[in-house]
């Protein structure tokens, strides 16, 4: 494989010079995977332990993280054999396994950004149930992208006969399909993926105002799902890189695909994070309770008895953001207030406890009563 390639000097200035891209790929990939693993773990804790509402979106997101792990692990194996270096720097014994595991990892890469989209569709459906037409359209588009990514993975393996000819063209003679077949499908999958990212980042802006939750939580959900715009930008940028990278990959396959694989990991991690952040609110509130035991976050406690946090401005700000009650919670809290906690209404400020005047956001109870004088009955005397 490496015997038919130009010497290393031909690539000394390609894509930033002659350095080992594998080290950068490993750092970026494993850091992003760790972030995804932590956030999805918090999601599972929130849904299984705290709210007991584990659903289809959670299962799909767990599968997406497992797929990302397989992709990152295989890419690390390829890097251990020399993937990420110019192929002219590798011996044939290094170049063959580096190319083999790089191709296996690349075949998984196209699915890492497709599976999380299904979880996002399921999450949107839980937040605000779709009409049948919208639900059918969203699921058809999500499953369609997943099918196309699977088809691309199959084509990736089936394009050469025998398969080993892909990673060892010198040692294993064979034939391959016209590269335009795989290239055109890759362009379509990338463009379709970017389109869906934009659609599902925009849709929450349309439906979130109908949800029964405080404004701050609506902003939090929209902000998290707006990560789809970031994923779309990354995907569009990858499309612009494909022509140049495809041309270079024909000469230097272990080096040229590095940027594309890094951006694929970033895109997949962005989708996993944006689809999971809206679900970890229960865990955040649980942590705030433990961090500040003096606060009470239970719905059963009257709102009038909640004391402001004087020990930590950070905890106070976090509580006010993540634990601000909705209208239904406020109504429920008012129902739970004991009658002994409600002030009696009288005429004039002197009739209020402590002489204070009624406040606009307090609840008062008025009592009507009638006072009658007692009449004494004289005992009758018997004459």
Coordinates of C-alpha atoms in Angstrom, one line a residue:
X1 CA 0.0 0.0 0.0
X2 CA 2.6 2.5 1.0
X3 CA 5.1 1.4 -1.7
X4 CA 2.9 3.1 -4.4
X5 CA 2.7 6.4 -2.7
X6 CA 4.9 9.5 -3.0
X7 CA 7.5 10.1 -0.2
X8 CA 6.7 12.0 3.0
X9 CA 8.1 15.3 1.7
X10 CA 5.1 15.6 -0.7
X11 CA 2.8 16.0 2.3
X12 CA 5.0 18.1 4.6
X13 CA 2.7 21.1 4.2
X14 CA -0.6 19.3 3.7
X15 CA -3.4 20.4 6.1
X16 CA -1.1 22.1 8.6
X17 CA 2.1 20.2 8.2
X18 CA 3.6 16.9 9.2
X19 CA 2.4 16.0 12.7
X20 CA 0.5 13.1 14.3
X21 CA -3.2 14.0 14.0
X22 CA -4.1 10.9 16.0
X23 CA -3.2 12.6 19.3
X24 CA -5.6 15.4 18.6
X25 CA -8.3 13.0 17.5
X26 CA -8.0 11.0 20.7
X27 CA -8.1 14.0 23.0
X28 CA -11.2 15.5 21.3
X29 CA -13.0 12.2 20.9
X30 CA -12.6 10.9 24.4
X31 CA -13.3 14.3 26.0
X32 CA -16.5 14.6 24.1
X33 CA -17.5 11.0 24.8
X34 CA -16.9 11.6 28.6
X35 CA -19.1 14.6 28.5
X36 CA -21.9 12.7 26.7
X37 CA -21.5 9.7 29.1
X38 CA -21.9 12.0 32.2
X39 CA -24.9 13.9 30.9
X40 CA -26.7 10.8 29.7
X41 CA -26.0 9.1 33.0
X42 CA -27.6 12.0 34.8
X43 CA -30.5 11.7 32.4
X44 CA -30.9 8.0 33.3
X45 CA -30.8 8.8 37.0
X46 CA -33.4 11.6 36.6
X47 CA -35.7 9.4 34.6
X48 CA -35.3 6.1 36.5
X49 CA -34.7 7.1 40.1
X50 CA -36.1 10.7 40.6
X51 CA -39.1 10.8 38.2
X52 CA -39.6 7.2 37.2
X53 CA -40.5 8.2 33.7
X54 CA -38.0 6.2 31.6
X55 CA -39.1 6.2 28.0
X56 CA -38.2 5.4 24.4
X57 CA -36.1 8.6 24.0
X58 CA -33.9 7.6 26.9
X59 CA -33.4 4.1 25.5
X60 CA -32.4 5.5 22.1
X61 CA -30.0 8.0 23.7
X62 CA -28.3 5.2 25.6
X63 CA -27.9 3.3 22.4
X64 CA -26.5 6.4 20.7
X65 CA -23.8 6.8 23.5
X66 CA -23.0 3.1 23.1
X67 CA -22.5 3.5 19.3
X68 CA -20.3 6.6 20.0
X69 CA -18.2 4.5 22.3
X70 CA -17.7 1.8 19.7
X71 CA -16.7 4.5 17.1
X72 CA -14.3 6.3 19.4
X73 CA -12.7 3.0 20.6
X74 CA -12.2 1.7 17.1
X75 CA -10.7 5.0 16.0
X76 CA -8.3 4.8 19.0
X77 CA -7.3 1.3 17.8
X78 CA -6.6 2.6 14.4
X79 CA -4.6 5.5 15.9
X80 CA -2.5 3.0 17.9
X81 CA -1.5 1.4 14.5
X82 CA -0.5 4.8 13.0
X83 CA -3.8 6.3 11.8
X84 CA -3.5 10.1 11.8
X85 CA 0.0 10.1 10.4
X86 CA 1.0 10.4 6.8
X87 CA 1.0 7.0 5.2
X88 CA 4.5 7.5 3.8
X89 CA 5.7 7.5 7.5
X90 CA 4.2 4.1 8.1
X91 CA 5.5 0.6 7.3
X92 CA 3.2 -1.7 5.4
X93 CA 2.7 -3.6 8.7
X94 CA 1.4 -0.4 10.3
X95 CA -0.5 1.0 7.3
X96 CA -2.7 -2.0 6.7
X97 CA -4.2 -2.3 10.2
X98 CA -4.4 1.5 10.5
X99 CA -6.4 1.7 7.3
X100 CA -8.5 -1.3 8.3
X101 CA -9.7 0.0 11.6
X102 CA -10.0 3.5 10.2
X103 CA -12.4 2.2 7.6
X104 CA -14.4 0.3 10.2
X105 CA -14.6 3.4 12.4
X106 CA -15.6 5.5 9.5
X107 CA -18.5 3.1 8.6
X108 CA -19.9 3.6 12.1
X109 CA -19.3 7.4 12.0
X110 CA -22.2 8.0 9.6
X111 CA -24.7 6.5 12.2
X112 CA -23.4 8.4 15.2
X113 CA -25.2 11.6 14.2
X114 CA -28.3 9.7 12.9
X115 CA -29.4 7.8 16.0
X116 CA -29.6 10.8 18.4
X117 CA -32.1 12.4 16.1
X118 CA -34.6 9.7 16.8
X119 CA -34.2 10.3 20.5
X120 CA -34.8 14.0 19.9
X121 CA -38.0 13.2 18.0
X122 CA -39.2 11.0 20.9
X123 CA -38.3 13.8 23.4
X124 CA -40.2 16.4 21.5
X125 CA -43.2 14.1 21.4
X126 CA -43.1 13.7 25.2
X127 CA -42.8 17.5 25.7
X128 CA -45.8 18.3 23.5
X129 CA -47.7 15.4 21.8
X130 CA -47.8 15.9 18.0
X131 CA -50.8 15.6 15.8
X132 CA -50.8 12.4 13.9
X133 CA -49.6 14.1 10.7
X134 CA -46.6 15.8 12.4
X135 CA -45.7 12.7 14.4
X136 CA -45.7 10.6 11.2
X137 CA -43.7 13.1 9.3
X138 CA -41.0 13.5 12.0
X139 CA -40.7 9.7 12.6
X140 CA -40.5 9.0 8.8
X141 CA -37.8 11.6 8.4
X142 CA -35.8 10.3 11.4
X143 CA -36.1 6.7 10.4
X144 CA -35.3 7.6 6.8
X145 CA -32.1 9.3 7.8
X146 CA -31.2 6.3 10.0
X147 CA -31.9 3.9 7.1
X148 CA -29.8 6.0 4.7
X149 CA -26.9 6.1 7.1
X150 CA -27.1 2.3 7.5
X151 CA -27.1 2.0 3.7
X152 CA -24.0 4.2 3.5
X153 CA -22.3 1.9 6.1
X154 CA -23.1 -1.2 4.0
X155 CA -21.9 0.5 0.8
X156 CA -18.7 1.4 2.6
X157 CA -18.0 -2.3 3.1
X158 CA -19.4 -3.6 -0.2
X159 CA -17.7 -1.1 -2.5
X160 CA -14.6 -3.3 -3.0
X161 CA -14.1 -6.9 -3.9
X162 CA -12.5 -8.4 -1.9
X163 CA -13.1 -6.1 1.1
X164 CA -9.4 -6.2 2.2
X165 CA -8.6 -4.4 -1.1
X166 CA -9.8 -1.2 0.6
X167 CA -7.1 -1.1 3.2
X168 CA -4.4 -3.1 1.4
X169 CA -4.7 -2.2 -2.3
X170 CA -1.1 -3.3 -3.0
X171 CA -1.1 -6.6 -1.2
X172 CA -4.7 -7.6 -2.1
X173 CA -5.6 -7.0 -5.7
X174 CA -9.3 -6.2 -6.4
X175 CA -11.8 -3.9 -7.9
X176 CA -14.0 -1.1 -6.4
X177 CA -17.2 0.7 -7.4
X178 CA -17.2 4.1 -9.0
X179 CA -16.4 6.4 -6.1
X180 CA -19.3 8.7 -7.1
X181 CA -21.8 6.1 -5.9
X182 CA -20.5 6.4 -2.3
X183 CA -19.8 10.1 -2.6
X184 CA -23.2 11.1 -3.8
X185 CA -24.9 9.1 -1.1
X186 CA -22.6 10.7 1.5
X187 CA -23.5 14.2 0.3
X188 CA -27.2 13.3 0.5
X189 CA -27.0 11.9 4.0
X190 CA -25.0 14.9 5.2
X191 CA -27.4 17.4 3.6
X192 CA -30.5 15.6 4.9
X193 CA -28.9 15.5 8.4
X194 CA -28.3 19.2 8.4
X195 CA -31.8 19.9 7.3
X196 CA -33.3 17.8 10.1
X197 CA -31.0 19.5 12.7
X198 CA -32.5 22.9 11.7
X199 CA -36.1 21.6 11.7
X200 CA -35.8 20.0 15.2
X201 CA -34.0 23.0 16.6
X202 CA -36.7 25.3 15.3
X203 CA -39.7 23.3 16.3
X204 CA -39.4 23.8 20.0
X205 CA -39.6 27.5 19.5
X206 CA -43.1 26.9 18.1
X207 CA -44.5 24.5 20.7
X208 CA -42.8 25.5 23.9
X209 CA -45.1 28.4 24.6
X210 CA -47.9 25.9 25.0
X211 CA -46.2 24.0 27.7
X212 CA -47.3 24.4 31.3
X213 CA -43.9 25.5 32.8
X214 CA -42.2 28.7 33.9
X215 CA -40.6 31.0 31.3
X216 CA -37.1 30.2 32.6
X217 CA -37.6 26.5 32.0
X218 CA -39.0 27.2 28.5
X219 CA -35.8 29.2 27.7
X220 CA -33.7 26.4 29.1
X221 CA -35.3 23.8 26.9
X222 CA -35.2 26.0 23.8
X223 CA -31.6 26.9 24.5
X224 CA -30.5 23.3 24.9
X225 CA -32.3 22.1 21.7
X226 CA -30.9 25.1 19.8
X227 CA -27.7 23.1 19.8
X228 CA -29.2 21.6 16.6
X229 CA -28.2 24.8 14.8
X230 CA -24.6 24.1 15.9
X231 CA -24.8 20.5 14.6
X232 CA -26.2 21.8 11.3
X233 CA -23.4 24.3 10.9
X234 CA -20.8 21.6 11.6
X235 CA -22.5 19.2 9.1
X236 CA -22.6 21.9 6.4
X237 CA -19.0 22.7 7.0
X238 CA -18.2 18.9 6.6
X239 CA -19.9 19.0 3.2
X240 CA -17.6 21.8 2.1
X241 CA -14.6 19.8 3.1
X242 CA -15.6 16.6 1.3
X243 CA -14.3 17.4 -2.2
X244 CA -10.8 18.4 -1.0
X245 CA -10.6 15.5 1.6
X246 CA -11.7 12.9 -0.9
X247 CA -9.0 14.0 -3.4
X248 CA -6.3 13.9 -0.7
X249 CA -7.6 10.6 0.8
X250 CA -6.8 8.8 -2.4
X251 CA -3.1 9.5 -1.8
X252 CA -2.9 9.8 2.0
X253 CA -5.9 7.9 3.5
X254 CA -4.5 7.6 7.0
X255 CA -3.9 11.4 7.2
X256 CA -6.6 13.1 5.1
X257 CA -9.7 11.8 7.0
X258 CA -8.6 13.2 10.4
X259 CA -10.6 16.5 10.3
X260 CA -13.7 14.8 8.9
X261 CA -13.7 12.3 11.7
X262 CA -13.1 15.0 14.4
X263 CA -16.1 17.0 13.1
X264 CA -18.2 13.9 13.0
X265 CA -17.6 13.3 16.7
X266 CA -18.3 16.9 17.5
X267 CA -21.6 16.8 15.6
X268 CA -22.7 13.5 17.3
X269 CA -21.7 14.8 20.8
X270 CA -23.6 18.0 20.2
X271 CA -26.8 16.1 19.3
X272 CA -26.5 13.8 22.3
X273 CA -25.9 16.7 24.7
X274 CA -28.7 18.9 23.3
X275 CA -31.1 16.0 23.4
X276 CA -30.2 15.2 27.0
X277 CA -29.8 18.5 28.8
X278 CA -33.5 19.3 28.9
X279 CA -34.1 16.0 30.8
X280 CA -31.6 16.5 33.7
X281 CA -33.6 19.2 35.5
X282 CA -34.8 16.8 38.3
X283 CA -31.2 15.8 39.1
X284 CA -30.1 19.5 39.3
X285 CA -32.9 20.3 41.7
X286 CA -32.0 17.2 43.7
X287 CA -28.4 18.4 44.0
X288 CA -29.5 21.9 45.0
X289 CA -31.6 20.4 47.8
X290 CA -28.6 18.5 49.1
X291 CA -26.2 21.5 48.7
X292 CA -28.6 23.8 50.7
X293 CA -30.6 21.8 53.2
X294 CA -32.0 25.0 54.7
X295 CA -34.1 25.4 51.5
X296 CA -37.2 23.5 50.9
X297 CA -38.2 22.6 47.4
X298 CA -41.1 20.4 48.1
X299 CA -44.4 21.2 46.5
X300 CA -46.2 20.5 49.7
X301 CA -44.6 23.5 51.5
X302 CA -46.4 26.8 51.1
X303 CA -44.6 29.3 48.9
X304 CA -45.0 32.0 51.6
X305 CA -42.7 30.0 53.9
X306 CA -39.8 29.6 51.3
X307 CA -36.9 31.6 52.7
X308 CA -34.4 33.3 50.4
X309 CA -30.9 31.8 50.3
X310 CA -28.7 34.1 52.3
X311 CA -25.7 31.7 52.4
X312 CA -24.9 31.5 48.7
X313 CA -25.8 33.8 45.9
X314 CA -24.9 31.0 43.4
X315 CA -27.3 28.5 45.0
X316 CA -30.0 31.1 45.3
X317 CA -29.7 32.0 41.6
X318 CA -29.6 28.4 40.6
X319 CA -32.7 27.6 42.7
X320 CA -34.6 30.5 41.3
X321 CA -33.8 29.3 37.7
X322 CA -34.4 25.5 38.1
X323 CA -37.0 25.4 40.8
X324 CA -39.2 28.3 39.9
X325 CA -42.8 27.0 40.3
X326 CA -45.2 26.9 37.4
X327 CA -48.8 28.3 37.7
X328 CA -50.2 24.9 38.5
X329 CA -47.6 24.5 41.3
X330 CA -48.5 27.9 42.7
X331 CA -52.2 27.0 42.8
X332 CA -51.5 23.7 44.4
X333 CA -49.3 25.4 47.0
X334 CA -52.1 27.9 47.8
X335 CA -54.4 25.0 48.4
X336 CA -52.0 23.5 50.8
X337 CA -51.6 26.6 53.0
X338 CA -53.1 26.1 56.5
X339 CA -55.9 28.4 57.5
X340 CA -53.9 29.4 60.5
X341 CA -51.3 31.0 58.2
X342 CA -53.9 33.3 56.5
X343 CA -54.3 36.7 58.0
X344 CA -57.7 37.9 59.0
X345 CA -59.1 40.9 57.2
X346 CA -60.4 43.9 59.1
X347 CA -61.1 47.6 58.5
X348 CA -58.0 49.7 58.9
X349 CA -54.4 48.7 59.4
X350 CA -54.9 48.3 63.1
X351 CA -57.0 45.2 62.4
X352 CA -54.0 43.4 60.8
X353 CA -51.5 41.4 62.8
X354 CA -48.7 43.8 63.9
X355 CA -50.6 46.7 62.3
X356 CA -49.2 45.9 58.8
X357 CA -51.2 46.6 55.8
X358 CA -52.2 44.0 53.2
X359 CA -49.6 43.2 50.6
X360 CA -50.7 42.7 46.9
X361 CA -49.3 39.1 46.7
X362 CA -50.6 37.8 50.0
X363 CA -53.8 35.9 50.6
X364 CA -56.3 37.0 53.2
X365 CA -59.4 35.6 54.6
X366 CA -62.4 37.6 55.6
X367 CA -64.8 36.4 58.3
X368 CA -68.3 37.7 58.9
X369 CA -69.7 37.4 62.3
X370 CA -72.5 38.9 64.5
X371 CA -72.2 39.7 68.2
X372 CA -75.4 39.4 70.3
X373 CA -75.6 40.4 74.0
X374 CA -76.2 37.6 76.4
X375 CA -79.5 37.8 78.3
X376 CA -79.8 36.6 81.8
X377 CA -82.8 34.6 82.8
X378 CA -84.0 35.2 86.4
X379 CA -85.0 32.0 88.2
X380 CA -88.6 31.9 88.8
X381 CA -89.7 31.8 92.5
X382 CA -92.6 29.8 93.7
X383 CA -94.9 31.5 96.0

